[in-house]
Coordinates of N, CA, C and O in Angstrom, one line a residue:
M1 N -22.1 20.0 -33.8 CA -21.7 19.9 -32.4 C -21.4 18.6 -31.5 O -20.6 18.5 -30.6
P2 N -22.2 17.3 -32.0 CA -21.7 16.3 -31.6 C -19.9 15.7 -31.6 O -19.5 15.3 -30.9
G3 N -19.5 16.3 -32.7 CA -18.0 16.0 -33.1 C -17.4 16.9 -32.3 O -16.4 16.6 -31.8
L4 N -17.6 17.9 -31.6 CA -17.2 19.0 -31.0 C -17.1 18.5 -29.8 O -15.7 18.3 -28.7
L5 N -18.2 18.0 -29.2 CA -18.2 17.5 -27.7 C -17.0 15.9 -27.8 O -16.6 16.0 -26.5
R6 N -17.4 15.0 -28.8 CA -16.5 14.3 -28.3 C -15.0 14.6 -28.7 O -14.2 13.9 -27.9
G7 N -14.6 15.8 -29.3 CA -13.1 16.1 -29.3 C -12.9 16.6 -28.0 O -11.8 16.5 -27.3
I8 N -14.0 17.2 -27.2 CA -13.3 17.6 -26.2 C -13.4 16.8 -24.9 O -12.5 16.9 -24.5
A9 N -14.2 15.4 -25.4 CA -14.4 14.2 -24.1 C -12.8 13.5 -24.6 O -12.2 12.6 -23.6
R10 N -12.3 13.1 -25.8 CA -10.9 12.9 -26.0 C -10.1 13.7 -25.5 O -8.9 13.0 -24.7
T11 N -10.0 15.0 -25.4 CA -9.1 15.5 -25.1 C -9.2 15.6 -23.5 O -8.0 15.7 -23.0
A12 N -10.1 15.4 -23.2 CA -10.3 15.5 -21.3 C -9.7 14.0 -20.9 O -8.6 14.1 -20.0
V13 N -9.9 13.0 -21.6 CA -9.1 12.1 -21.3 C -7.8 11.9 -21.9 O -7.0 11.3 -21.0
I14 N -7.2 12.6 -22.7 CA -6.0 12.4 -23.0 C -5.1 13.3 -21.9 O -4.2 13.0 -21.5
S15 N -5.8 14.3 -21.5 CA -5.2 15.0 -20.4 C -5.0 14.5 -19.1 O -3.9 14.8 -18.4
G16 N -6.0 13.8 -19.0 CA -5.7 13.1 -17.4 C -5.0 11.8 -17.6 O -4.1 12.0 -16.6
T17 N -4.6 11.1 -18.4 CA -3.8 10.5 -18.8 C -2.5 10.8 -18.6 O -1.3 10.3 -18.3
A18 N -2.3 11.9 -19.3 CA -0.9 12.5 -19.6 C -0.9 13.2 -18.0 O 0.5 12.7 -17.3
T19 N -1.1 13.8 -17.1 CA -1.7 14.3 -15.9 C -0.8 13.3 -15.0 O 0.0 13.0 -14.3
A20 N -1.4 11.9 -15.2 CA -1.4 10.7 -14.5 C 0.2 10.3 -14.3 O 1.2 10.0 -13.9
V21 N 0.5 10.1 -15.8 CA 2.0 9.9 -16.4 C 3.0 10.7 -15.8 O 3.9 10.4 -15.0
S22 N 2.6 12.1 -16.0 CA 3.6 13.3 -15.4 C 3.7 13.3 -14.3 O 5.2 13.4 -13.6
N23 N 2.7 12.9 -13.5 CA 3.0 12.4 -12.1 C 3.8 11.4 -11.4 O 4.5 11.6 -10.9
R24 N 3.5 10.4 -12.4 CA 4.3 9.1 -11.7 C 5.7 9.9 -12.3 O 6.7 9.4 -11.3
V25 N 5.8 10.3 -13.4 CA 7.9 10.8 -13.9 C 8.2 11.4 -13.0 O 9.3 11.3 -12.5
S26 N 7.5 12.8 -12.5 CA 8.0 13.5 -11.4 C 8.2 12.8 -9.9 O 9.5 13.1 -9.5
R27 N 7.1 11.6 -9.4 CA 7.7 11.1 -8.2 C 9.1 10.3 -8.4 O 10.2 10.1 -7.5
R28 N 9.2 9.6 -9.3 CA 10.1 8.8 -9.6 C 11.5 9.5 -9.8 O 12.4 9.4 -8.9
Q29 N 11.5 10.9 -10.5 CA 12.7 11.8 -10.8 C 12.9 12.5 -9.3 O 14.0 12.4 -8.7
A30 N 12.3 12.6 -8.6 CA 12.2 13.3 -7.0 C 13.3 11.9 -6.2 O 14.0 12.4 -5.5
G31 N 12.4 11.3 -6.7 CA 13.1 9.9 -5.7 C 14.7 9.3 -6.1 O 15.8 9.5 -5.3
R32 N 15.3 9.9 -7.5 CA 16.3 9.5 -7.7 C 17.0 10.7 -7.3 O 18.7 10.9 -6.9
W33 N 16.8 12.0 -7.5 CA 17.6 12.9 -6.9 C 17.5 12.8 -5.1 O 18.8 13.5 -5.0
A34 N 16.8 12.1 -4.7 CA 16.9 12.5 -3.1 C 18.0 11.4 -3.1 O 18.8 11.5 -2.0
Q35 N 17.9 10.4 -3.9 CA 19.4 9.2 -3.7 C 20.9 10.0 -4.1 O 21.8 9.3 -3.3
Q36 N 20.8 10.8 -4.8 CA 21.8 11.5 -5.1 C 22.6 12.6 -4.5 O 23.3 13.4 -5.1
Q37 N 21.9 13.0 -3.2 CA 22.1 14.2 -2.7 C 23.7 13.7 -2.1 O 24.2 12.6 -1.7
P38 N 24.5 14.9 -2.0 CA 26.2 14.6 -1.9 C 25.8 14.2 0.0 O 25.2 14.8 0.8
A39 N 27.2 13.7 0.1 CA 27.3 13.0 1.5 C 27.4 14.4 2.3 O 26.6 14.1 3.6
Y40 N 27.8 15.8 2.1 CA 27.8 16.7 3.0 C 26.1 17.4 3.6 O 26.1 18.0 4.5
E41 N 25.1 17.2 2.7 CA 24.3 17.3 2.8 C 23.3 16.2 3.8 O 22.2 16.9 4.4
Q42 N 23.6 15.1 4.1 CA 23.2 14.2 4.4 C 23.3 14.4 6.3 O 24.2 14.9 6.7
P43 N 22.5 14.3 7.0 CA 22.9 14.6 8.4 C 23.8 13.8 9.2 O 23.9 12.2 8.6
A44 N 24.5 13.8 10.0 CA 25.4 13.2 10.8 C 25.0 11.9 11.7 O 25.5 10.9 11.4
A45 N 23.9 12.0 12.1 CA 23.6 11.2 13.1 C 22.3 10.2 12.2 O 21.6 10.9 11.4
A46 N 22.2 9.4 12.6 CA 21.3 8.1 11.6 C 20.2 8.9 12.0 O 19.5 9.0 13.1
P47 N 18.7 9.0 11.1 CA 17.4 9.4 11.4 C 16.8 8.1 12.5 O 17.3 6.9 11.9
P48 N 15.8 8.6 12.8 CA 15.4 7.8 13.7 C 14.2 7.0 12.5 O 14.1 7.3 11.5
P49 N 13.9 5.5 13.0 CA 13.1 4.5 12.2 C 12.2 5.4 12.0 O 11.2 5.7 12.5
A50 N 11.5 5.0 10.3 CA 10.3 5.7 10.1 C 9.0 4.8 10.7 O 9.2 3.4 10.5
P51 N 7.7 5.2 11.2 CA 6.8 4.7 11.6 C 6.0 3.9 10.0 O 6.5 4.3 9.6
P52 N 5.4 2.5 10.4 CA 4.9 2.1 9.6 C 3.9 2.8 8.3 O 3.5 3.3 9.2
R53 N 3.9 2.2 7.3 CA 3.3 3.1 6.3 C 1.7 2.5 5.9 O 1.9 2.3 5.3
T54 N 1.1 2.6 7.0 CA -0.1 2.0 6.9 C -1.3 2.9 6.1 O -2.1 2.3 5.3
A55 N -0.9 4.5 6.4 CA -2.3 5.5 6.1 C -1.9 5.4 4.6 O -2.8 6.4 3.9
A56 N -0.8 6.0 4.1 CA -0.3 6.4 3.0 C -0.3 5.6 2.2 O 0.3 4.2 2.2
P57 N -1.0 5.8 0.7 CA -1.5 4.7 -0.2 C 0.2 4.4 -1.0 O 1.3 5.8 -1.1
S58 N 0.7 3.5 -1.6 CA 1.4 3.2 -2.6 C 1.5 3.9 -4.0 O 0.3 4.3 -4.2
S59 N 2.4 3.7 -4.2 CA 2.4 4.4 -5.6 C 1.5 3.4 -6.9 O 1.0 4.2 -7.7
A60 N 1.6 2.0 -6.4 CA 0.9 1.2 -7.2 C -0.8 1.6 -6.9 O -1.8 1.8 -7.8
D61 N -1.3 2.0 -5.7 CA -2.4 2.6 -5.4 C -2.8 3.5 -5.9 O -4.0 3.8 -6.3
D62 N -1.7 4.2 -6.1 CA -2.2 5.8 -6.8 C -2.6 5.6 -8.3 O -3.3 6.4 -8.6
E63 N -1.7 4.6 -8.7 CA -1.7 4.7 -10.4 C -3.2 3.8 -10.9 O -4.0 3.8 -11.2
M64 N -3.5 2.9 -9.7 CA -5.0 2.1 -9.5 C -6.3 3.1 -9.5 O -7.2 3.3 -9.8
T65 N -6.1 4.3 -8.5 CA -7.0 5.1 -8.4 C -7.3 6.0 -9.4 O -8.1 6.4 -9.9
N66 N -5.9 6.3 -10.2 CA -6.1 7.3 -11.4 C -6.6 6.6 -12.5 O -7.4 6.9 -13.3
K67 N -6.5 5.0 -12.8 CA -6.8 4.6 -13.6 C -8.9 4.2 -13.6 O -9.3 4.5 -13.9
I68 N -9.0 4.3 -11.9 CA -10.5 3.8 -11.5 C -11.1 5.4 -11.8 O -12.3 5.6 -12.5
D69 N -10.6 6.6 -11.8 CA -11.0 7.9 -12.1 C -11.2 7.9 -13.7 O -12.5 8.6 -13.9
Q70 N -10.2 7.9 -14.3 CA -10.3 8.0 -15.8 C -11.5 7.0 -16.2 O -12.3 7.4 -17.0
L71 N -11.7 6.0 -15.6 CA -12.7 5.1 -16.3 C -13.9 5.3 -15.4 O -15.1 5.5 -16.7
K72 N -14.3 5.9 -14.5 CA -15.5 7.0 -14.2 C -15.6 8.2 -15.3 O -17.1 8.1 -15.6
Q73 N -14.9 8.5 -15.5 CA -15.1 9.7 -16.4 C -15.4 9.5 -17.9 O -16.3 9.7 -18.2
L74 N -14.9 8.1 -18.6 CA -15.5 7.4 -19.4 C -16.7 7.0 -19.5 O -17.7 7.4 -20.3
A75 N -17.1 6.6 -18.3 CA -18.5 6.0 -18.4 C -19.7 7.6 -18.2 O -20.5 7.3 -18.7
D76 N -18.9 8.2 -17.6 CA -19.8 9.7 -17.2 C -20.1 10.3 -19.0 O -21.5 10.5 -19.3
L77 N -18.9 10.2 -19.7 CA -19.1 10.5 -21.3 C -19.9 9.7 -22.1 O -20.7 10.1 -22.9
K78 N -19.8 8.3 -21.7 CA -20.6 7.4 -22.0 C -22.1 7.8 -22.1 O -23.0 7.7 -22.8
A79 N -22.5 8.0 -20.8 CA -24.1 7.9 -20.7 C -24.3 9.3 -20.9 O -25.6 9.4 -20.9
Q80 N -23.7 10.3 -21.2 CA -24.2 11.3 -21.6 C -24.2 11.5 -23.2 O -24.8 12.4 -23.5
G81 N -24.1 10.6 -23.7 CA -24.0 10.4 -25.0 C -22.8 10.8 -25.9 O -22.9 11.1 -27.1
I82 N -21.9 11.4 -25.1 CA -20.8 12.2 -25.7 C -19.9 11.0 -26.6 O -19.4 11.2 -27.9
L83 N -19.7 9.7 -25.8 CA -18.8 8.8 -26.5 C -19.7 7.6 -27.0 O -21.0 7.5 -26.4
T84 N -19.2 7.1 -28.1 CA -20.0 5.7 -28.6 C -19.3 4.4 -27.8 O -18.1 4.5 -27.2
D85 N -20.0 3.4 -28.1 CA -19.6 2.1 -27.3 C -17.7 1.7 -27.7 O -17.4 1.6 -27.1
E86 N -17.7 2.0 -29.0 CA -16.4 1.9 -29.5 C -15.5 2.7 -29.3 O -14.3 2.3 -29.0
E87 N -15.6 4.0 -29.0 CA -14.6 5.2 -28.3 C -14.3 4.7 -27.1 O -13.1 4.8 -26.9
M88 N -15.3 4.3 -26.4 CA -15.4 4.2 -24.9 C -14.7 3.0 -24.9 O -13.7 2.7 -24.1
Q89 N -14.7 1.7 -25.5 CA -13.7 0.7 -25.4 C -12.5 0.9 -26.0 O -11.1 0.2 -25.3
A90 N -12.0 1.4 -27.1 CA -11.0 2.0 -27.1 C -10.0 2.6 -26.3 O -8.6 2.3 -26.0
Q91 N -10.5 3.6 -25.4 CA -10.0 4.2 -24.7 C -10.0 3.9 -23.2 O -8.8 3.8 -22.7
K92 N -10.7 2.5 -23.0 CA -10.5 1.7 -22.0 C -9.5 1.0 -21.7 O -9.1 0.4 -21.1
R93 N -9.3 0.3 -23.3 CA -8.0 -0.6 -23.3 C -6.7 0.0 -23.5 O -5.7 0.0 -22.8
K94 N -6.7 1.5 -23.4 CA -5.6 2.4 -23.4 C -5.2 2.9 -22.2 O -4.1 2.5 -21.8
I95 N -6.2 2.8 -21.3 CA -6.3 3.2 -19.9 C -5.8 2.0 -19.1 O -4.8 2.0 -18.2
L96 N -6.5 0.9 -19.4 CA -6.0 -0.3 -18.9 C -4.4 -1.3 -19.2 O -4.4 -1.9 -18.6
G97 N -4.4 -0.4 -20.4 CA -2.6 -1.2 -21.1 C -2.8 -2.3 -21.4 O -2.0 -3.1 -21.5

């Protein structure tokens, strides 16, 4: 049974990492597509200036938040006894890169 729980924990960590990477790729690709819009789809008048973005987090903030969430999940799994110290350290190194 402990082997099964470790497998589930590893799957959860891997899927969380994959989700974070997928979201980042999607945002990057959407930005590229927005830059490649044909001229006929762009408005004739210049758009009004955008308000300062103080409330919205940047992609660096999103990435840091994802890493923090993943580390919290690891700590919870270790506290439950699902992960060993070595497994937690290995996963932590992967997350922090």
